[in-house]
Coordinates of C-alpha atoms in Angstrom, one line a residue:
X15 CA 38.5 129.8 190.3
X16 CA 34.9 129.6 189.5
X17 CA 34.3 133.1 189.4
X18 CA 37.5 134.0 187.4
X19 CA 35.8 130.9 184.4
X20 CA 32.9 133.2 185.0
X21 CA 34.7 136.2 183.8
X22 CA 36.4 134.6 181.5
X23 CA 33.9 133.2 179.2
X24 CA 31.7 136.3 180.2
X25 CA 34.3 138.3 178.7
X26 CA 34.0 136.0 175.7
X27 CA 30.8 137.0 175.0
X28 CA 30.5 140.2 175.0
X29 CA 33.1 140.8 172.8
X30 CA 31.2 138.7 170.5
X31 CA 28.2 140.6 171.2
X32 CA 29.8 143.8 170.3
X33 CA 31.9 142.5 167.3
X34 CA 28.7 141.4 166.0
X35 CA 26.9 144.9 166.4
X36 CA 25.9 146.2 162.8
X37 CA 26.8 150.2 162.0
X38 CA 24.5 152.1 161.2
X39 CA 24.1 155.9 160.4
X40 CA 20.7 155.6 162.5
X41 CA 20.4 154.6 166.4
X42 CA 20.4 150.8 166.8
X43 CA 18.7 149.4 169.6
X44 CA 21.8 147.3 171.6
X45 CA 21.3 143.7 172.2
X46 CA 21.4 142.7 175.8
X47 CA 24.4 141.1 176.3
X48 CA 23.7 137.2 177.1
X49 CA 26.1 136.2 180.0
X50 CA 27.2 132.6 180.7
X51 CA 24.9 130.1 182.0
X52 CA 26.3 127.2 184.4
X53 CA 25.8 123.6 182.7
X54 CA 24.2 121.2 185.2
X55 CA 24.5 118.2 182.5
X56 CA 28.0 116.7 182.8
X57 CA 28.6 117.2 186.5
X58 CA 30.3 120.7 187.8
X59 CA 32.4 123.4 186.1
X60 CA 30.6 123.0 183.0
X61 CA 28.8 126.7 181.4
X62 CA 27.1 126.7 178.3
X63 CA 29.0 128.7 175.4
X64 CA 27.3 131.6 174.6
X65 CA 24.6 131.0 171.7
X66 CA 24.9 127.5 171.5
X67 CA 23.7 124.3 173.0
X68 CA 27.3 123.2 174.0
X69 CA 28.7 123.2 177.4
X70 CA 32.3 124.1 178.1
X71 CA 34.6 122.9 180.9
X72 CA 38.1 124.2 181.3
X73 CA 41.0 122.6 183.7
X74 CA 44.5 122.2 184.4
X75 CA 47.1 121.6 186.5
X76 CA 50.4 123.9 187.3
X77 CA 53.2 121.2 188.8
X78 CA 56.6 121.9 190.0
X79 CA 58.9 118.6 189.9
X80 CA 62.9 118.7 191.4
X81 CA 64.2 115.4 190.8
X82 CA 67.5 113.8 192.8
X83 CA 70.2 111.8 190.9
X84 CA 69.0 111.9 187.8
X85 CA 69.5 113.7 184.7
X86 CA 65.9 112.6 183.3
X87 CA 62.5 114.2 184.6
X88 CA 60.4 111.2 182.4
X89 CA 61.9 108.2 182.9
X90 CA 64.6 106.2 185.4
X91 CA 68.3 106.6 185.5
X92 CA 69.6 104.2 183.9
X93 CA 71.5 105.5 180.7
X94 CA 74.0 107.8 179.5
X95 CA 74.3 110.9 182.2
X96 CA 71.8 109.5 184.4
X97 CA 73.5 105.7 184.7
X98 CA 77.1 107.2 184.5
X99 CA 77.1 107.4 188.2
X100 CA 79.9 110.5 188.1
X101 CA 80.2 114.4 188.2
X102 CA 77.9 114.2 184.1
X103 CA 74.9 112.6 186.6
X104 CA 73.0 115.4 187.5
X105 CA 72.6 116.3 191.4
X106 CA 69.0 117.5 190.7
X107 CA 67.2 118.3 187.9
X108 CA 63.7 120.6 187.5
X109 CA 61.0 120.9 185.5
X110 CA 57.9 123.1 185.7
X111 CA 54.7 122.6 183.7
X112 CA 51.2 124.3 183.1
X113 CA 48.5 122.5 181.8
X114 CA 45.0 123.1 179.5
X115 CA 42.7 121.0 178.7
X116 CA 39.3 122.0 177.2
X117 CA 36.2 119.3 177.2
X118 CA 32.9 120.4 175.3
X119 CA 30.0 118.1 175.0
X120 CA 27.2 119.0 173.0
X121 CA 23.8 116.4 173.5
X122 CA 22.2 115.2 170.3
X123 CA 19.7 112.6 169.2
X124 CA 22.5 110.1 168.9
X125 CA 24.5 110.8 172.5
X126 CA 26.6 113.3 173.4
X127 CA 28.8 114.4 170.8
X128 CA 32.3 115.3 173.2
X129 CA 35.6 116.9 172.2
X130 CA 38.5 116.9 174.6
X131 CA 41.8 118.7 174.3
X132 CA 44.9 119.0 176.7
X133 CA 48.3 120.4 176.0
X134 CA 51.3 121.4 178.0
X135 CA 53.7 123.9 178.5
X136 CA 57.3 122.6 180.0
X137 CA 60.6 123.9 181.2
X138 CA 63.1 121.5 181.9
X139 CA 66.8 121.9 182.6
X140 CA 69.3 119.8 181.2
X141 CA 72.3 117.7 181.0
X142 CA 76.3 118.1 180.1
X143 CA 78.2 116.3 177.9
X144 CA 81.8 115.3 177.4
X145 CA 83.8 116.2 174.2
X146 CA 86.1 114.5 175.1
X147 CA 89.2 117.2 175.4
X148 CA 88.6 118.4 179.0
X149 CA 85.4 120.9 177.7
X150 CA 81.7 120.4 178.3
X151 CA 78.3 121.3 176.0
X152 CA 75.1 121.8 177.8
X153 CA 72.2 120.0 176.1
X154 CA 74.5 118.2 173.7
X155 CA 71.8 117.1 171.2
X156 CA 70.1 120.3 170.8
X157 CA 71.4 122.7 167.9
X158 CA 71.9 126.0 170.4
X159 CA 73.4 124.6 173.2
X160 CA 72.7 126.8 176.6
X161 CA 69.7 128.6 175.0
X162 CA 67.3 126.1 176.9
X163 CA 65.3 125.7 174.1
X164 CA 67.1 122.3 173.2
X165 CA 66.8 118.8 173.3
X166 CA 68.6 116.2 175.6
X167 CA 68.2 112.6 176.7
X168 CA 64.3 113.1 174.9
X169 CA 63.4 115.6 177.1
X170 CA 62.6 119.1 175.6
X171 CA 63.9 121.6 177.9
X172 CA 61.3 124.5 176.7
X173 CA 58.5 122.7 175.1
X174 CA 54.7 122.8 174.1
X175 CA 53.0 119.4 174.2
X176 CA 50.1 118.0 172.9
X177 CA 48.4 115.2 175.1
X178 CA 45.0 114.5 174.1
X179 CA 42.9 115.3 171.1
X180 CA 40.0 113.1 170.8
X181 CA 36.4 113.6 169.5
X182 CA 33.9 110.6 171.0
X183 CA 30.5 110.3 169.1
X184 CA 27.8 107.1 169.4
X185 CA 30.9 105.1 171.0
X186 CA 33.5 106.3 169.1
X187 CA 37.4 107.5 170.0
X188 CA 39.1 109.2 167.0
X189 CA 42.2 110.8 167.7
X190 CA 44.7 110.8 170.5
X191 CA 43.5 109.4 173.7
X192 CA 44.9 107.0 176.3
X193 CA 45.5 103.6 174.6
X194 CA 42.4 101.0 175.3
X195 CA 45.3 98.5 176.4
X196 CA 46.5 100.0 179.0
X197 CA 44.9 100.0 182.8
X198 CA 42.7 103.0 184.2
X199 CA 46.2 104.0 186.2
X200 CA 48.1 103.8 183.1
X201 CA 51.7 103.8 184.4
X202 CA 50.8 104.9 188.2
X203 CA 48.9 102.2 189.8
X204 CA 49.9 104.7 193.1
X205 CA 53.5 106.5 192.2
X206 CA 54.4 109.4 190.2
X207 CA 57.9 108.0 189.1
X208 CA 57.1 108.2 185.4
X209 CA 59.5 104.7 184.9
X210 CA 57.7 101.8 186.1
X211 CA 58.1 98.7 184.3
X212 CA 55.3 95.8 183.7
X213 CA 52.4 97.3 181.6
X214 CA 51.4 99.3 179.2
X215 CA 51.2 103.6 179.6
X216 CA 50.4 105.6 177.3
X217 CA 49.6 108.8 179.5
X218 CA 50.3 111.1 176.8
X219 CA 47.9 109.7 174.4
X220 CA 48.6 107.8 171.3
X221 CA 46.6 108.7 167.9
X222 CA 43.9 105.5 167.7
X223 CA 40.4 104.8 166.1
X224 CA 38.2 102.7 168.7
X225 CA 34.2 101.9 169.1
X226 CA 33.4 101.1 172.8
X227 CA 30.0 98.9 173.6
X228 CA 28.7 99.2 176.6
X229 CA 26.6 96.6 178.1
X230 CA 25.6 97.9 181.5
X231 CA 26.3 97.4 185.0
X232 CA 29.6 98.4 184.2
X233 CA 30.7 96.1 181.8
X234 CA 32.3 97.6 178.4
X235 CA 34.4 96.5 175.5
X236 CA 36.5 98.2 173.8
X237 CA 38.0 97.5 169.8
X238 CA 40.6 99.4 169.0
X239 CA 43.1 100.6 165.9
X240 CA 46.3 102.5 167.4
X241 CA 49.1 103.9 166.0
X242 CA 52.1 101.9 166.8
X243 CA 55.1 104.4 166.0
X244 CA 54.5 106.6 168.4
X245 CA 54.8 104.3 171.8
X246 CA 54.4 100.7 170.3
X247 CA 58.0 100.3 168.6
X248 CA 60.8 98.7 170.8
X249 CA 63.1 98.2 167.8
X250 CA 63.9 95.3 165.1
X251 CA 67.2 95.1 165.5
X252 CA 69.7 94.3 162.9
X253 CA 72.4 92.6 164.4
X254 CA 74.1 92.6 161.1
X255 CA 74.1 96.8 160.9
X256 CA 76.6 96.7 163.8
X257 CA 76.9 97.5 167.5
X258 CA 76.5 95.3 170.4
X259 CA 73.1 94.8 169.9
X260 CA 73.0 95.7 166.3
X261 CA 70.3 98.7 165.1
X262 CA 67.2 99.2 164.7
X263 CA 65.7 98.9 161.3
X264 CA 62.2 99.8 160.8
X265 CA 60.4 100.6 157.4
X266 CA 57.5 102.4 156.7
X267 CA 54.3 102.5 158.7
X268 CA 52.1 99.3 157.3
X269 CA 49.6 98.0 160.0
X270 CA 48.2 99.7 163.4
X271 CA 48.0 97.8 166.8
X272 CA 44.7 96.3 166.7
X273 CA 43.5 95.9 170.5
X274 CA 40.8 94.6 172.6
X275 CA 39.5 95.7 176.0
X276 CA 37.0 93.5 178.4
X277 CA 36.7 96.3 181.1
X278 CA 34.5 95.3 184.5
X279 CA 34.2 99.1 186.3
X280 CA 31.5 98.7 189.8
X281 CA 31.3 99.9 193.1
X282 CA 33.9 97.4 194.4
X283 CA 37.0 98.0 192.1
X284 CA 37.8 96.7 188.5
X285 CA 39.0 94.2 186.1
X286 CA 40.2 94.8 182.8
X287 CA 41.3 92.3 179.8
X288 CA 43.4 93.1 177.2
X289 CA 44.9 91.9 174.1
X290 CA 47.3 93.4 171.8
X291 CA 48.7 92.4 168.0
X292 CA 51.7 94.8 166.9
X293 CA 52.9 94.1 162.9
X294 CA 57.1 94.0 163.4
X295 CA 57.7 95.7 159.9
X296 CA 61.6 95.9 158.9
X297 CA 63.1 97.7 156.3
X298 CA 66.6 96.1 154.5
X299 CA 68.9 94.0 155.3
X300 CA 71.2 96.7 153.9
X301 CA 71.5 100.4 152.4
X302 CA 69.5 99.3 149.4
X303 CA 66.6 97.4 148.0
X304 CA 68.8 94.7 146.5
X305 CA 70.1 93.7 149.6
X306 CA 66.6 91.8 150.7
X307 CA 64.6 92.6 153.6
X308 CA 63.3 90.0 156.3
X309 CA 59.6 89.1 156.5
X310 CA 56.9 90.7 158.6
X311 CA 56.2 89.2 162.0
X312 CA 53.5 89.9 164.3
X313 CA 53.7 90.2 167.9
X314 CA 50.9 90.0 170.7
X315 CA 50.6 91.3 174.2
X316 CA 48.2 90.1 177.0
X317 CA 47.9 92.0 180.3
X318 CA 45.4 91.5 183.1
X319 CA 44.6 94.1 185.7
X320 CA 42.7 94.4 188.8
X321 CA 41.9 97.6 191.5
X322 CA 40.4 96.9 194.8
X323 CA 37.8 99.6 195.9
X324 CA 36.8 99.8 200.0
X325 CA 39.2 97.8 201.9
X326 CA 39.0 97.1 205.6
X327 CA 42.5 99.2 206.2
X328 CA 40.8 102.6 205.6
X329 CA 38.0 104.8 203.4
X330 CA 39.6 105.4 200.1
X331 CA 42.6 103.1 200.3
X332 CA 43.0 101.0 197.2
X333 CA 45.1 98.0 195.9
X334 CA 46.2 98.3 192.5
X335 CA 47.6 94.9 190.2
X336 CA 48.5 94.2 187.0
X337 CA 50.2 91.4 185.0
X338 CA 51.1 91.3 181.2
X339 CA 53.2 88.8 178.8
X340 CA 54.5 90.0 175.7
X341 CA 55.9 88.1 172.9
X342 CA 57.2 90.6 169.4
X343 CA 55.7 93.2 171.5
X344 CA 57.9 94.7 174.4
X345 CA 56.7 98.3 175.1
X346 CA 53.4 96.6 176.5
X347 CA 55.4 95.8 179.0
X348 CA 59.0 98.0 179.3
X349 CA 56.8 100.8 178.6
X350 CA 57.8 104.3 177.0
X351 CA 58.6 106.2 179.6
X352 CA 60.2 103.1 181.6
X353 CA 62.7 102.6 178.2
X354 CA 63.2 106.7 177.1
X355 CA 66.7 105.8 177.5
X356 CA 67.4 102.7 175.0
X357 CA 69.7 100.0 176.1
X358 CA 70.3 99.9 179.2
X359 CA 74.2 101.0 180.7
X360 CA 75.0 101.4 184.3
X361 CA 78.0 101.7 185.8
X362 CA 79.1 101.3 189.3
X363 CA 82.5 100.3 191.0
X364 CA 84.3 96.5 191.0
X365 CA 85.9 94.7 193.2
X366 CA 87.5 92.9 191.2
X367 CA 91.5 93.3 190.5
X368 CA 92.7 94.8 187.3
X369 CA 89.2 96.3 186.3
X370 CA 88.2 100.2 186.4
X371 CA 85.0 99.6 187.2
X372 CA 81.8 97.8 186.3
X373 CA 78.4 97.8 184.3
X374 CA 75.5 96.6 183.5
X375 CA 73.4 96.0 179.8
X376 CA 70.3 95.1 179.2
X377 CA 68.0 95.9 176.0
X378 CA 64.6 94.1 175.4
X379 CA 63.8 94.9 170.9
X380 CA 60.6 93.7 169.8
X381 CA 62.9 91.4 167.1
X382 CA 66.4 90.6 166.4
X383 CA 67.6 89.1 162.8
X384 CA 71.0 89.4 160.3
X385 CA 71.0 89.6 157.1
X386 CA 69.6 86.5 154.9
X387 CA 68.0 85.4 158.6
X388 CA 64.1 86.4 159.9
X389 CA 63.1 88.3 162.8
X390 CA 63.2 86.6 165.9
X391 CA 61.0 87.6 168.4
X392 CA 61.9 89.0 172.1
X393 CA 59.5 87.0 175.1
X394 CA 58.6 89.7 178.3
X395 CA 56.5 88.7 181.0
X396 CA 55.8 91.6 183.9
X397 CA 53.5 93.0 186.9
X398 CA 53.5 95.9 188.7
X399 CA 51.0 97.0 191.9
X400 CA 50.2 99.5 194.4
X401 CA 48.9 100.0 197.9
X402 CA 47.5 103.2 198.8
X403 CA 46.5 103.7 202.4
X404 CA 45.4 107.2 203.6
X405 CA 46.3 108.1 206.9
X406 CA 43.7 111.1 207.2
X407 CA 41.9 113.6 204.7
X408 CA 45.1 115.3 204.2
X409 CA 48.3 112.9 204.1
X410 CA 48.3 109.2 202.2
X411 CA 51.1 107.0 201.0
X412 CA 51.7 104.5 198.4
X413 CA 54.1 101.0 198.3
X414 CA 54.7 100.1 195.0
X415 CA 56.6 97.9 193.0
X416 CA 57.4 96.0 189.3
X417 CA 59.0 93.5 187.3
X418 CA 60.0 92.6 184.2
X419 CA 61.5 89.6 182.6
X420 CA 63.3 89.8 179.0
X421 CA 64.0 86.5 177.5
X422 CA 65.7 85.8 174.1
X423 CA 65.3 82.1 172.1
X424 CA 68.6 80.4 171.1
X425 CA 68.4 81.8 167.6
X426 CA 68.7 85.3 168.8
X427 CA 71.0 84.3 171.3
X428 CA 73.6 83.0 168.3
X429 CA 72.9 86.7 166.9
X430 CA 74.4 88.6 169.9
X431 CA 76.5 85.3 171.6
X432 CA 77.8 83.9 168.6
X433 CA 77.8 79.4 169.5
X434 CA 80.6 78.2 171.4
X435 CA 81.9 81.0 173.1
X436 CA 82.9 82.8 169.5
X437 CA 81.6 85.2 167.3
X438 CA 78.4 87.3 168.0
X439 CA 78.1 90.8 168.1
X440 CA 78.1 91.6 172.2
X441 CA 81.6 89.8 172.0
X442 CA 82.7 91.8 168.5
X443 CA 81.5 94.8 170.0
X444 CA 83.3 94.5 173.8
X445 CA 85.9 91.7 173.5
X446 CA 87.2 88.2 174.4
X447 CA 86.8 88.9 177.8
X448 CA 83.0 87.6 178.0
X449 CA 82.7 84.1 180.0
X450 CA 78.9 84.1 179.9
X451 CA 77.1 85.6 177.0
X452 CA 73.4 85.7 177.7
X453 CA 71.4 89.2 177.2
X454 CA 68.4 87.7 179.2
X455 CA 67.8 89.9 182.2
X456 CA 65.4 91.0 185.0
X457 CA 64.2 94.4 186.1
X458 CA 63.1 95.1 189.4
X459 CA 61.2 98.5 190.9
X460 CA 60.4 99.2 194.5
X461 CA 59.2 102.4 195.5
X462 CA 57.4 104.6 198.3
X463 CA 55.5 107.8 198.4
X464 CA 54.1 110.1 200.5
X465 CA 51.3 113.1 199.8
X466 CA 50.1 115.7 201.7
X467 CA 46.8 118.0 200.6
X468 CA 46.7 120.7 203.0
X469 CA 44.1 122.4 201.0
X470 CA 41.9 121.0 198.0
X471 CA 43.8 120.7 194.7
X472 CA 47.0 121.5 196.0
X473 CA 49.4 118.6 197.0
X474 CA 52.8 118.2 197.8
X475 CA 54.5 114.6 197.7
X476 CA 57.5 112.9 197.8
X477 CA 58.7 109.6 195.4
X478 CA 61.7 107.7 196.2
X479 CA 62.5 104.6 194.0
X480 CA 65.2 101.8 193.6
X481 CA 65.9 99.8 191.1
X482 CA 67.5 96.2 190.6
X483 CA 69.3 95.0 187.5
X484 CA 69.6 91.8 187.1
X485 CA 71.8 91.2 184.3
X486 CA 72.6 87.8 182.8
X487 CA 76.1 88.6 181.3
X488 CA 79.4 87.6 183.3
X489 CA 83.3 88.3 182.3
X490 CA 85.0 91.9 181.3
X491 CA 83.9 93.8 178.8
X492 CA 86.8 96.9 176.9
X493 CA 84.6 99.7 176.1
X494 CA 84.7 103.7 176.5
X495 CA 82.3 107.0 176.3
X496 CA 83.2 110.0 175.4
X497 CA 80.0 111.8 176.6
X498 CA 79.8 110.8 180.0
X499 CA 83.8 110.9 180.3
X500 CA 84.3 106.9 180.5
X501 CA 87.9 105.6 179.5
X502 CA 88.8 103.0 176.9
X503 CA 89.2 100.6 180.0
X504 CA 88.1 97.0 181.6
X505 CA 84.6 96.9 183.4
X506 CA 83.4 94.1 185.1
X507 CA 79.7 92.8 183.3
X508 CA 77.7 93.3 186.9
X509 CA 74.4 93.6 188.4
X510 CA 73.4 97.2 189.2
X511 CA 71.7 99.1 191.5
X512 CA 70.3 102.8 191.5
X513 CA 67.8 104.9 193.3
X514 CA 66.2 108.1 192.5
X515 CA 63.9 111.1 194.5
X516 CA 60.5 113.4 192.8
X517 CA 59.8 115.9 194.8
X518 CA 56.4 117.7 193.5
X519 CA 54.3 120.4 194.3
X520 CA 51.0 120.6 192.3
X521 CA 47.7 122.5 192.0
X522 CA 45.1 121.7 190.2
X523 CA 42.6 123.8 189.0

């Protein structure tokens, strides 16, 4: 792989050396073509770019995922097709993926100036969808259905990514990096289930403006401007705009999540301190400006996280924690990928006589209000860990497992539950059948997986996770779906279960 860089950027610069070639009617004396030098300044694989002072890494990654009862490749099953639980919930579903990423770093009298790009190519297959008249549409939000070149269930089944884009100057980040909230691991403290709950993730980068000190022996904080819409927004949810859980009802962009990051980094692990503040902007309560809006409200986020280097059990294995409360400021904890879905609905079977079967809710918005009221902001407290033991050079495995807790105040509880057992908008929405109206509820992950490197830079593992709803909501619900072929019928308001297989072949390069 090195000598195919070599050739590469070789090739690079002789074509520049003969694009830059003058004619002339008289005999020119040719430059000697100036091939690429290795860069021993940033550690391997960097070469200097021809003519310059800046070195030049490139690497990547090709990875082949097949994932198992689930219509999702980023993200759990726990909605539409994928928490359906019938013949719409896919059997298997596969994505393949090439990734780029270009680093240059250039040293000047102020540091090392650094630029850092990565971007990826995916191909994903995708879901069906009911019409409800005995026919089927493949990729059923996408606007040409069966071309693969669609959208469904927020996955892009042919698709060019960015990830990163960030320059970094004199302890500066501008552009779109890993947020400073979240841990080294982001979302994997040992998995590669993309859907763990209780932290912060972020893998794909969000857009942010931060200045990093660093005080030596490892110690570094971080101050940070991010933008919000991208991963930060959990919904403020008029109840009044209709629906179980009402709508979401964001305005315009007004304030960034302003973060800071104590980060310990030595020999024997790490701890990292962060703290988040996210602006809750709504728009109306309404279609128009007359109808009033409801004031701002900020929410905050703390999360705590700790990794445990050199541990008696083996060289390399590593104990991975982290802990975070969230009050107006859910996706710190129910992060992006963990919540791709919305709302959560999963249906299963009943025991119950007289019912069709059963299912399960649960949605966690940074804010609820109604109309004339003010936002009411959503409590979340979470964790989620790893244990990584490696058995020899070649095979290791990971435990791992989260939790999240979504609690609601009384005042937001009168929104959905109406007071007394009548009115709100869960029992508008589904019925009179509802005996216990609560839309607290518990999330729990547990999950194992196993790698094996036969060779450097090429792995092959294997991710199995189950999941744990723990719903608050008791009583029969009347509801249907059209798109996952679910009758207007009784379901029993349930806890749920679900479990899910990644199979994954990757090579890194």
């Amino acid at each position: 792989m090195k000598l195919v860089k070599s050739l590469i950027l070789g090739s690079a610069a002789a074509l520049v050396a003969v694009g830059g070639a003058q004619a002339a009617d008289l005999p020119v004396k040719a430059k000697a073509v100036e091939y690429v030098k290795v860069c021993s300044l940033y550690g391997p694989g960097f070469y200097y770019i021809p003519g310059t002072d800046t070195c030049i890494k490139l690497g990547g990654y090709l990875r082949a995922d097949v994932l198992a009862n689930t219509n999702s490749v980023a993200g759990p099953n726990y909605n539409g097709a994928n928490g359906a639980n019938n013949r719409f919930t896919n059997g298997y579903t596969w994505r393949s993926r090439e990734d780029l990423n270009i680093d240059t770093r250039t040293a000047t009298e102020y540091g090392v100036v650094r630029t850092y790009f990565d971007a990826v190519f995916t191909w994903t297959s995708d879901t069906y969808a009911g019409l409800g008249n005995g026919a089927t549409v493949y990729a059923p939000i996408g606007t040409s259905a069966g071309t693969g070149n669609s959208t469904a269930g927020g996955v892009a089944t042919g698709a060019l990514g960015v990830y990163y884009a960030f320059i970094q100057f004199a302890g500066f980040t501008i552009g779109k990096a890993v947020s400073q909230f979240a841990a080294p691991w982001t979302g994997y403290p040992g998995n590669n289930f993309d859907g763990l709950v209780g932290g912060a993730n972020t893998t794909t980068g969000v857009n942010q403006f931060t200045y990093t000190a660093q005080f030596g022996n490892g110690v570094s904080l971080s101050l940070s401007a991010q933008d919000q819409t991208q991963y930060s927004q959990a919904g403020v949810n008029n109840i009044s705009a209709g629906g179980a859980f009402g709508a979401s009802d964001y305005a315009g962009t007004v304030a960034p999540d302003l973060i800071a990051s104590l980060k310990v980094d030595q020999a024997w692990g790490l701890f990292q301190a962060s703290f988040a503040a996210h602006d809750n902007h709504a728009a109306y309560y309404g279609g128009t400006e007359v109808s009033g809006h409801p004031d701002d409200k900020w929410g905050w986020a703390g999360a705590l996280a700790l990794s445990i280097k050199n541990i008696p059990t083996g060289p390399g294995d590593v104990i991975n924690i982290q802990g975070v409360y969230t009050d107006g400021a859910t996706r710190y904890n129910i992060q992006d990928l963990a919540s791709q879905a919305g709302a959560i609905a999963i249906y299963g079977g009943s025991n119950l006589p007289g019912v069709y079967g059963s299912v399960g809710f649960g949605t966690a918005p940074d804010t609820v209000f109604i109309a004339g009221g003010q936002q009411q902001t959503i409590k979340t407290w979470g964790m989620r860990g790893a244990y990584t033991h490696n058995w020899d050079p070649y095979w290791n495995t990971s435990l791992y497992g989260a939790y999240a807790a979504v609690m609601y105040n009384d005042t937001a509880k009168s929104y959905i539950c109406g007071v007394g057992g009548v009115g709100g908008s869960f029992r508008t929405a589904f019925g009179a059948g509802v005996t216990t109206c609560n839309p607290d509820y518990n999330l729990a992950q547990i999950g194992v997986i196993t790698r094996w490197t036969p060779v450097k830079n090429l792995t092959f593992s294997a991710d199995v996770t189950y999941s744990h709803l723990d719903q608050k909501f008791a009583g029969v619900v009347t509801t249907s779906s059209t798109a996952i072929a679910k009758p207007l019928a009784t379901y029993e308001l349930k806890d749920q279960d679900t479990v899910m297989l990644l199979l994954r072949a990757q090579r890194n390069w």
